[in-house]
Coordinates of C-alpha atoms in Angstrom, one line a residue:
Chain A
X25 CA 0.0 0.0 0.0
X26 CA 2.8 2.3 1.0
X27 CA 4.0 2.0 -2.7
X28 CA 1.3 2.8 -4.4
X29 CA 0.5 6.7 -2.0
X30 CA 4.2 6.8 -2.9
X31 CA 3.6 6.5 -6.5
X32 CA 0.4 8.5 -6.5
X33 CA 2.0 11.4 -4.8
X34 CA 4.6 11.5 -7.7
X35 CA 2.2 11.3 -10.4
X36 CA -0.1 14.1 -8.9
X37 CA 3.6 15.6 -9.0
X38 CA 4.2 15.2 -12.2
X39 CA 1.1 14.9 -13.5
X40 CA 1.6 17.8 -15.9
X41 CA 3.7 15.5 -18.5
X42 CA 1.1 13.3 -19.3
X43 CA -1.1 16.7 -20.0
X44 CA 1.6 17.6 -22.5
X45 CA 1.3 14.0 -23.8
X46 CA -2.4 13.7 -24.4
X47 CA -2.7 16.8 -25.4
X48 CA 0.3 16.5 -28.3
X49 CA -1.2 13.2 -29.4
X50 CA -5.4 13.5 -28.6
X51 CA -7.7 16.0 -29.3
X52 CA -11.1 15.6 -28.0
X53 CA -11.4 15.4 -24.1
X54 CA -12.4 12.1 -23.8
X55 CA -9.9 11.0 -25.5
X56 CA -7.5 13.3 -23.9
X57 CA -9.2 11.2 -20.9
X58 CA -8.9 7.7 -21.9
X59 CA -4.9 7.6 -23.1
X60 CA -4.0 10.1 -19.3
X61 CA -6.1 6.6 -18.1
X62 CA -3.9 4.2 -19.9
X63 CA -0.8 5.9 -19.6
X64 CA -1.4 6.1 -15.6
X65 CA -2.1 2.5 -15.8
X66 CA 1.1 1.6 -17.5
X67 CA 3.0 3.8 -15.4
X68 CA 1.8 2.0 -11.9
X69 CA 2.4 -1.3 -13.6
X70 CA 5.8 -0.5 -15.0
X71 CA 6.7 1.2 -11.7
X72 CA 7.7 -1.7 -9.7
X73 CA 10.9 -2.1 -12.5
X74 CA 11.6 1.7 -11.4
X75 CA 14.8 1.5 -9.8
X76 CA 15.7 5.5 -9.5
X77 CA 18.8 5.0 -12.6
X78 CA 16.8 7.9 -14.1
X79 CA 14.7 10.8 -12.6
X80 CA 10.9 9.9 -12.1
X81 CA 10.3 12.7 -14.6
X82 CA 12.2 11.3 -17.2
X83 CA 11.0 7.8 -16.7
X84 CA 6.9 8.6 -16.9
X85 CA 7.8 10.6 -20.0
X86 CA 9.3 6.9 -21.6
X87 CA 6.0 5.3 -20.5
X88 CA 3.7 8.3 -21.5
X89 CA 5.3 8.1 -24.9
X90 CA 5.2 4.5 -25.3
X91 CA 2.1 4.3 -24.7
X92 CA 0.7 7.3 -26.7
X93 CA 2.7 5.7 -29.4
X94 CA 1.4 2.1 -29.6
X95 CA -2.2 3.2 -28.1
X96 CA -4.5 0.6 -29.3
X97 CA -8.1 2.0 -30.9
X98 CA -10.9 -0.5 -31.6
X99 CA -12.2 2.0 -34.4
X100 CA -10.2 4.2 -36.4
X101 CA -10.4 8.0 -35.7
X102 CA -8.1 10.0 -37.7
X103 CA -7.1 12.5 -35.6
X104 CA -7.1 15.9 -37.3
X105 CA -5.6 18.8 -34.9
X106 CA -7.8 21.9 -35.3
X107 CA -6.6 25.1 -33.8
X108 CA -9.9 25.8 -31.9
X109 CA -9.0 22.9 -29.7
X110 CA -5.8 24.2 -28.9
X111 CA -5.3 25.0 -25.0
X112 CA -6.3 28.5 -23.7
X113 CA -3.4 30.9 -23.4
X114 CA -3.3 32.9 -20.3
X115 CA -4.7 36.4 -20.8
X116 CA -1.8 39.1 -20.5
X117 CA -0.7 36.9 -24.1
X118 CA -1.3 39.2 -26.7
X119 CA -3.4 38.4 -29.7
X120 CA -0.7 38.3 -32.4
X121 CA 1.7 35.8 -30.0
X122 CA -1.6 34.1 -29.8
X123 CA -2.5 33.2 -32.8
X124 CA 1.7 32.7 -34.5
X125 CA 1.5 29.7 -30.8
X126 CA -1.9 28.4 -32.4
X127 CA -0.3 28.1 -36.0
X128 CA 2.6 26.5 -34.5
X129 CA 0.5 23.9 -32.3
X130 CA -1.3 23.6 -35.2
X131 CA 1.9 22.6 -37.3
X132 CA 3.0 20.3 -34.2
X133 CA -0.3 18.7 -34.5
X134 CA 0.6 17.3 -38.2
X135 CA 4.0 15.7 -37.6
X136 CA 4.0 12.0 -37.2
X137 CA 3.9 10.1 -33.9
X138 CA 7.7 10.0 -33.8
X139 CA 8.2 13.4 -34.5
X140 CA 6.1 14.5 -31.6
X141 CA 7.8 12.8 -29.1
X142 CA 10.8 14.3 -30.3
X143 CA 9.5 17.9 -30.4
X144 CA 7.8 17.3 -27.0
X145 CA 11.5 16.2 -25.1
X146 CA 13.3 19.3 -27.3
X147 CA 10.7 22.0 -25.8
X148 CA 11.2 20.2 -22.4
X149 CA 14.9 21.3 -22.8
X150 CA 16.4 18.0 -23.2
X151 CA 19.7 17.1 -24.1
X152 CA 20.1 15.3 -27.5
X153 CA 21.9 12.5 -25.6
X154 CA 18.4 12.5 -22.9
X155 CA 16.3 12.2 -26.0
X156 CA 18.3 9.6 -27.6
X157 CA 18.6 7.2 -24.5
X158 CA 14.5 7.5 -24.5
X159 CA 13.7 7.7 -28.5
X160 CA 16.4 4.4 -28.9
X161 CA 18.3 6.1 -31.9
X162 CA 21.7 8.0 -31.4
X163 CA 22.3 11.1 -30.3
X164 CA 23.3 12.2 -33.5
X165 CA 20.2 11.0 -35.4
X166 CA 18.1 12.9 -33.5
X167 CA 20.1 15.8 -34.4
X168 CA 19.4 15.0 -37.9
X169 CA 15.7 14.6 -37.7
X170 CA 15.5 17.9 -35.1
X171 CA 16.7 19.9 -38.1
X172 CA 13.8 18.4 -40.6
X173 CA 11.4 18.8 -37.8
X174 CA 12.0 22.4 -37.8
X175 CA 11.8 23.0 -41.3
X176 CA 8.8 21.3 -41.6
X177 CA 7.4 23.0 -38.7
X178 CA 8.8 26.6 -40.7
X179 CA 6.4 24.9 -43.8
X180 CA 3.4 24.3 -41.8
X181 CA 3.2 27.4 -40.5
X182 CA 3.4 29.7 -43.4
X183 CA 0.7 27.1 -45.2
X184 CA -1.3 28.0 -41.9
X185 CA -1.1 31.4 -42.6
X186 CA -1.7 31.0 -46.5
X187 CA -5.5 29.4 -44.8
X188 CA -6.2 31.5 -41.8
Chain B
X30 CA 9.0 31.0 -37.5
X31 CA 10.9 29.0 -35.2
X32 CA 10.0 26.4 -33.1
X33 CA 12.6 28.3 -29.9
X34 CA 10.8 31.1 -29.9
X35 CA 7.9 29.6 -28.3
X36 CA 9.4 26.8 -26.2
X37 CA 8.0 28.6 -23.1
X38 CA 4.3 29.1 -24.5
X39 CA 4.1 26.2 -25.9
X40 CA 5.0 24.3 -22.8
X41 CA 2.5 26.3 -20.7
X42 CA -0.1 25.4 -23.4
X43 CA 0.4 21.9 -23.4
X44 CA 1.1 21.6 -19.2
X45 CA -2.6 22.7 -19.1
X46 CA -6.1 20.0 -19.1
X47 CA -9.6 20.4 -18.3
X48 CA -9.2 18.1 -15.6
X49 CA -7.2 18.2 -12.2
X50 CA -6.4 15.1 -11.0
X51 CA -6.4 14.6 -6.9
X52 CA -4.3 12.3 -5.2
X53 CA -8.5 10.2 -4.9
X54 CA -8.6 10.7 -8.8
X55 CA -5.6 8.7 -9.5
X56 CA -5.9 6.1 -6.8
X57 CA -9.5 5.5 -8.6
X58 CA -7.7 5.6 -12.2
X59 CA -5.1 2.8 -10.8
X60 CA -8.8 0.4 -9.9
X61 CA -9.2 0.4 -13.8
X62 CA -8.9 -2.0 -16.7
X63 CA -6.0 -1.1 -19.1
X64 CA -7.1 -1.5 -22.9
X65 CA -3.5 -1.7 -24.3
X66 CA -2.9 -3.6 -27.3
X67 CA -0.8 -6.6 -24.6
X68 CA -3.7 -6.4 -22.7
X69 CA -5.9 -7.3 -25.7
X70 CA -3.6 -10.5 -26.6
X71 CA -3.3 -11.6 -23.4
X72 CA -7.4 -11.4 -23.5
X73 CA -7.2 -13.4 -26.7
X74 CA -4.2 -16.2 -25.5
X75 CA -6.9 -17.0 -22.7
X76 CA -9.4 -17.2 -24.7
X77 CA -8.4 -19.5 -27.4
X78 CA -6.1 -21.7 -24.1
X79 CA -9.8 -21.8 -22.6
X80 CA -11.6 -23.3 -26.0
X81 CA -8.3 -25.5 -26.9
X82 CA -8.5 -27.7 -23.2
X83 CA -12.8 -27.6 -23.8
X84 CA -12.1 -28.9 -27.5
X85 CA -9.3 -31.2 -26.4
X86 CA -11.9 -32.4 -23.5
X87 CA -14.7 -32.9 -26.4
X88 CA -12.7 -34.4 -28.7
X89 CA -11.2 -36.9 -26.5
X90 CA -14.3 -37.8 -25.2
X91 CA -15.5 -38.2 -29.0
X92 CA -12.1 -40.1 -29.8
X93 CA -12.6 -42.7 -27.0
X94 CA -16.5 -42.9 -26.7
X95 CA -17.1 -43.3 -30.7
X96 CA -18.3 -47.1 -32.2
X97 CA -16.7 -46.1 -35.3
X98 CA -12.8 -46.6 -35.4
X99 CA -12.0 -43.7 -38.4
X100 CA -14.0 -41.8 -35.6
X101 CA -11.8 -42.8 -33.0
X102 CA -8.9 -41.8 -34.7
X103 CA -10.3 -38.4 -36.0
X104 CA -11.2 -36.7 -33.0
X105 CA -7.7 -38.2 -30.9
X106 CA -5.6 -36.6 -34.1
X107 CA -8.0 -33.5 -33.5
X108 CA -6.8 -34.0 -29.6
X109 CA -3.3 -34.7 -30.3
X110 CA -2.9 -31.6 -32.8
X111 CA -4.5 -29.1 -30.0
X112 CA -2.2 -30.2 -27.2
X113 CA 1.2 -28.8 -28.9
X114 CA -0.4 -25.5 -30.0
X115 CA -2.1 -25.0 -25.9
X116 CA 1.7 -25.3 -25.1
X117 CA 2.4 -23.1 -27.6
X118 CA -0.2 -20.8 -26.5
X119 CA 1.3 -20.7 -23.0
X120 CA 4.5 -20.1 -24.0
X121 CA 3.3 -16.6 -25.9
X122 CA 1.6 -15.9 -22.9
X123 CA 4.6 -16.2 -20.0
X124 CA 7.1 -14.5 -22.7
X125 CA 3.9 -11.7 -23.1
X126 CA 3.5 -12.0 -19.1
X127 CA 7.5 -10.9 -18.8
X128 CA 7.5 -8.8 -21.4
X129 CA 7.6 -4.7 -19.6
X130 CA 7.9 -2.8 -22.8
X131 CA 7.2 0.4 -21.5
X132 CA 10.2 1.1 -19.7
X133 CA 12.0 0.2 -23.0
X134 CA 13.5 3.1 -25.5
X135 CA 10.6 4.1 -27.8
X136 CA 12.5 2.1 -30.8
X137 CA 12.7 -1.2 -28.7
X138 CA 9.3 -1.0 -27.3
X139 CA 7.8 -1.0 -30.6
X140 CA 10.1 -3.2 -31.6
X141 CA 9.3 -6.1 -28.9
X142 CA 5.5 -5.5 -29.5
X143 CA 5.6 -6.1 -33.5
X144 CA 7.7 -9.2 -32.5
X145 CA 5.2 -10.6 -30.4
X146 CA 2.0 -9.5 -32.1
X147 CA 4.5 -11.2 -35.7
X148 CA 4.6 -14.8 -33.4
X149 CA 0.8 -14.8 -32.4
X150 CA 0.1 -14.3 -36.3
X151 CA 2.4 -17.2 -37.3
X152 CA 1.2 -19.5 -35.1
X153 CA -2.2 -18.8 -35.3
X154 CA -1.9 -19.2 -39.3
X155 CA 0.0 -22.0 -39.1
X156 CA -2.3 -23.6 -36.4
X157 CA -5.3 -23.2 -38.9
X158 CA -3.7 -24.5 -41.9
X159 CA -2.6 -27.6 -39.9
X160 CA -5.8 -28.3 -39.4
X161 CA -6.8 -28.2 -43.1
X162 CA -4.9 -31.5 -44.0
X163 CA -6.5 -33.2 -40.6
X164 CA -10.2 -31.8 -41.7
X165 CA -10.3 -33.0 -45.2
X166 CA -7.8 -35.4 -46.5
X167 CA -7.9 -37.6 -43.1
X168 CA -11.5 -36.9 -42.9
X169 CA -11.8 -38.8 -46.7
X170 CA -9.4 -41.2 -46.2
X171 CA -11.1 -42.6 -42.6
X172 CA -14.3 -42.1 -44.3
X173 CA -13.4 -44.5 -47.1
X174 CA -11.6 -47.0 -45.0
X175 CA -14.2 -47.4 -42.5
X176 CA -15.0 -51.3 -41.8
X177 CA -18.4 -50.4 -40.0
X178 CA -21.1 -49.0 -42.3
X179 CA -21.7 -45.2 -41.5
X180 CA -25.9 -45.3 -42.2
X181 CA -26.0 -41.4 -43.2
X182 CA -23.5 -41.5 -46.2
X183 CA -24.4 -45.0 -46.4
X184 CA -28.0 -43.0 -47.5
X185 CA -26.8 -40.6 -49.5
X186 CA -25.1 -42.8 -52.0
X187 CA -28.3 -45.0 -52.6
X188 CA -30.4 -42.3 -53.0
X189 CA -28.2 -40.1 -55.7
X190 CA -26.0 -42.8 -56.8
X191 CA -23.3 -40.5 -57.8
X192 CA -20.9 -41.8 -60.4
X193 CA -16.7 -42.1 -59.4
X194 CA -15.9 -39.1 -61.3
X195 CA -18.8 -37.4 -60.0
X196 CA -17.6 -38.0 -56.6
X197 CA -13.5 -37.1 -57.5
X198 CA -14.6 -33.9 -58.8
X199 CA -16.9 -32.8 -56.3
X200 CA -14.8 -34.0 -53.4
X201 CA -11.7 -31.8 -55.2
X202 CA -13.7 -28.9 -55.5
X203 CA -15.2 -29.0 -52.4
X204 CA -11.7 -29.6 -50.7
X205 CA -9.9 -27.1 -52.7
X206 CA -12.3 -23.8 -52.4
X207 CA -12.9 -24.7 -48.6
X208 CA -8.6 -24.7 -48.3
X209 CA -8.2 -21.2 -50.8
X210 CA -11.1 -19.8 -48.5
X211 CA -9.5 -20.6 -45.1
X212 CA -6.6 -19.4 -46.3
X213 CA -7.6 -16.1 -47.2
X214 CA -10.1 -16.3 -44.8
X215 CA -7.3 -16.4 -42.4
X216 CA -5.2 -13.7 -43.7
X217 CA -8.1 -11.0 -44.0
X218 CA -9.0 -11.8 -40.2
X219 CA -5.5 -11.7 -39.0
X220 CA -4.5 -8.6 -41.3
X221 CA -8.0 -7.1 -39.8
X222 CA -7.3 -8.3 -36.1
X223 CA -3.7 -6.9 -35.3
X224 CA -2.0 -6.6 -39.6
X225 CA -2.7 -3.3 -40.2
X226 CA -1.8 -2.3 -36.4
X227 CA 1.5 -3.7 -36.8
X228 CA 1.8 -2.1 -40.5
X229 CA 1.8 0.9 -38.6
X230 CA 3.9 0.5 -36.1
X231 CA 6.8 -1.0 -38.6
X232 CA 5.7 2.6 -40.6
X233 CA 7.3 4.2 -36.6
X234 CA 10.0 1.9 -36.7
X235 CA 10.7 2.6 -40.1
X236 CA 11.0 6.1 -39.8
X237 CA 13.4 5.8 -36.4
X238 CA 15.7 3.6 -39.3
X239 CA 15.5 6.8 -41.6
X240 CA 18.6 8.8 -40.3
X241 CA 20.7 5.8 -39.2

C-alpha cells in the first residue's frame, strides 16, 4: 500500500507531463481522458521495474510516450488537430503571439507520432543524448531529424497562414 | 518562424487540461482496466487456451467414446494436434507476461510489441492451416476406410447414386475452395485483427531507421 501513496504522490507531482502528452497526441477530451487513463495504468504497472537510474520525470515521460505511441483503438479515428481545440493561453498573451502559438501547435499537430515525441522532449529542454537514450536512436540522429522537424514546422506554419 | 521562440508558450499550453487530478482521482484511475494492445492479446491467448483444453476435452471424449474406429482416430488426431499448440499458447503468454515494454526506448518498445504480435500471427496461421490437411484429406481417407457402415453417407449414396468421377470432382472442389477460402479467410482476419496495427507501427519503426 505504502507503494502505491508513494507512486500517487509523484504522479499528482508530475502529473503535468502526461497533460503535454495527451494533449500532443489527442484532441477531443475524452480521448485526452482515456490515453491520461492508460498511460497512468502503464506507469503503476511498469513502476515496480523503477529503480531511480533515471529521474521519475524522465521515466513517466518513456511510459507516457510508449504508450501514446502504440495506443490501441478499436475503431479508427483519424485525428485531425484543429486550432480551436488548442489550450487556452493565459490572458496578459497578446493576440498576435496568440494566434503565431496556435499556428505553431497547429503545425505540431501534423507531424508523425515519432516526430512528436521528439518535439515534445526538445521543448522540455532536453539534451540530445536525454532524448536519444528515450527515443532508442543516437544522439546524432536525432540531431538530424530535429533539423527536418524544424523545417517542416517553418512549412506548416506559413501554409497555416496562406488558410487563416 | 521557429519552433525556440515559443518553447516557453508552448510548454504552458500543453502543461494545461480540463481536468485536475487529486491524489482520490488517480488512486481510482489505478482500480481500472487497461485497454493496451498486450492487454488485448493476453485477452485473446486466454481465450483461445480456454476453448483448446474444452475442445481437447470434447474431442477426447469423441475419440474414446465413438463405435466407429475412423471416428476414434479423427477426434484423438484432433486432440493430439490441440495439445502442442495450448503449449504453444502458454508459452506466448509467460514470454507476453514478462514482457515490460514500456520502460523500454521508444524504438525497442515498438520493436518487442511487432515481435510478439508477428509470433501470435504465425502461429495462429500455421495452427489453422494444420488443421486443413486433418479436416479433409484424413476426414476422406477414414471415411473411405471405414470397416463399419456409416448409415448417413451409407444413404446418400443410394439415394443419388453418384458416379466415381462425380464423386472425384466434387470431393476436389469441395476440398480445394474450402482450403483457398480458409486461407484467405485467415489472412483478411488476422490482417484485420492486429495486420494493419502492426503495419503501422513497422511505418514508426521505419521512420526511427531513416537517419541511421
Amino acid at each position: 500500500m505504502s507503494v502505491e501513496i508513494e507512486f500517487i504522490g509523484l504522479l499528482k507531482e508530475h502529473q503535468k507531463i502526461i497533460y503535454k502528452v495527451c494533449n500532443l497526441y489527442m484532441q477531443s477530451h475524452a480521448d485526452k481522458d482515456d490515453l491520461f487513463q492508460e498511460i497512468t495504468l502503464q506507469a503503476w504497472k511498469a513502476y515496480a521495474n523503477f529503480r531511480g537510474d533515471s529521474k521519475f520525470s524522465t521515466w513517466l515521460y518513456r511510459v507516457a510516450l510508449n504508450t501514446a505511441i502504440t495506443f490501441y483503438r478499436k475503431e479508427k479515428k483519424n485525428i485531425v488537430f484543429n486550432v480551436e481545440t488548442v489550450p487556452e493561453l493565459s490572458e496578459n498573451i497578446i493576440d498576435h503571439v496568440e494566434e503565431k502559438t496556435k499556428a505553431m501547435y497547429s503545425a505540431i499537430g501534423e507531424l508523425s507520432k515519432i516526430d512528436k515525441a521528439i518535439v515534445m522532449l526538445y521543448l522540455e529542454d532536453y539534451t540530445y543524448t536525454q532524448i536519444s537514450e528515450i527515443i532508442g536512436i543516437t544522439p546524432n540522429n536525432i540531431a538530424v531529424k530535429m533539423n527536418r522537424i524544424k523545417i517542416k514546422l517553418k512549412e506548416q506554419t506559413k501554409k497555416y497562414y496562406t488558410t487563416h | 518562424m521557429e519552433l525556440d521562440e515559443f518553447k516557453d508558450i508552448l510548454n504552458q499550453q500543453l502543461a494545461t487540461d480540463h481536468l485536475y487530478r487529486s491524489e482520490a482521482d488517480i488512486a481510482a484511475l489505478l482500480r481500472k482496466k487497461a485497454h493496451s494492445i498486450i492487454v488485448k492479446i493476453k485477452k485473446s491467448l486466454w481465450f483461445e487456451i480456454f476453448s483448446c483444453i474444452v475442445i481437447m476435452l470434447l474431442f477426447g471424449y469423441l475419440g474414446l467414446s465413438s463405435k466407429y474406429s475412423s471416428m476414434n482416430i479423427y477426434f484423438s488426431a484432433f486432440t493430439l494436434v490441440f495439445v502442442p499448440f495450448t503449449i504453444i499458447l502458454f508459452y506466448l503468454l509467460k514470454k507476453i507476461n514478462r514482457l515490460n515494454t514500456n520502460s523500454l526506448s521508444v524504438k525497442n518498445n515498438l520493436q518487442s510489441i511487432v515481435s510478439i504480435l508477428e509470433e501470435f500471427m504465425k502461429r495462429y496461421f500455421q495452427f489453422t492451416m494444420v488443421l486443413i490437411p486433418i479436416c479433409f484429406v484424413f476426414a476422406f481417407f477414414l471415411g473411405y476406410t471405414e470397416k463399419q457402415p456409416i448409415e448417413p453417407i451409407d444413404q446418400i449414396i443410394l439415394k443419388y447414386k453418384p458416379s466415381y468421377s462425380f464423386i472425384t470432382i466434387f470431393t476436389f472442389v469441395y476440398m480445394t475452395s474450402l482450403t483457398v477460402g480458409i486461407y484467405y479467410f485467415t489472412k483478411w482476419y488476422l490482417k484485420k485483427l492486429y495486420g494493419n496495427y502492426v503495419n503501422e507501427l513497422k511505418i514508426y519503426i521505419n521512420e526511427l531507421k531513416e537517419t541511421e
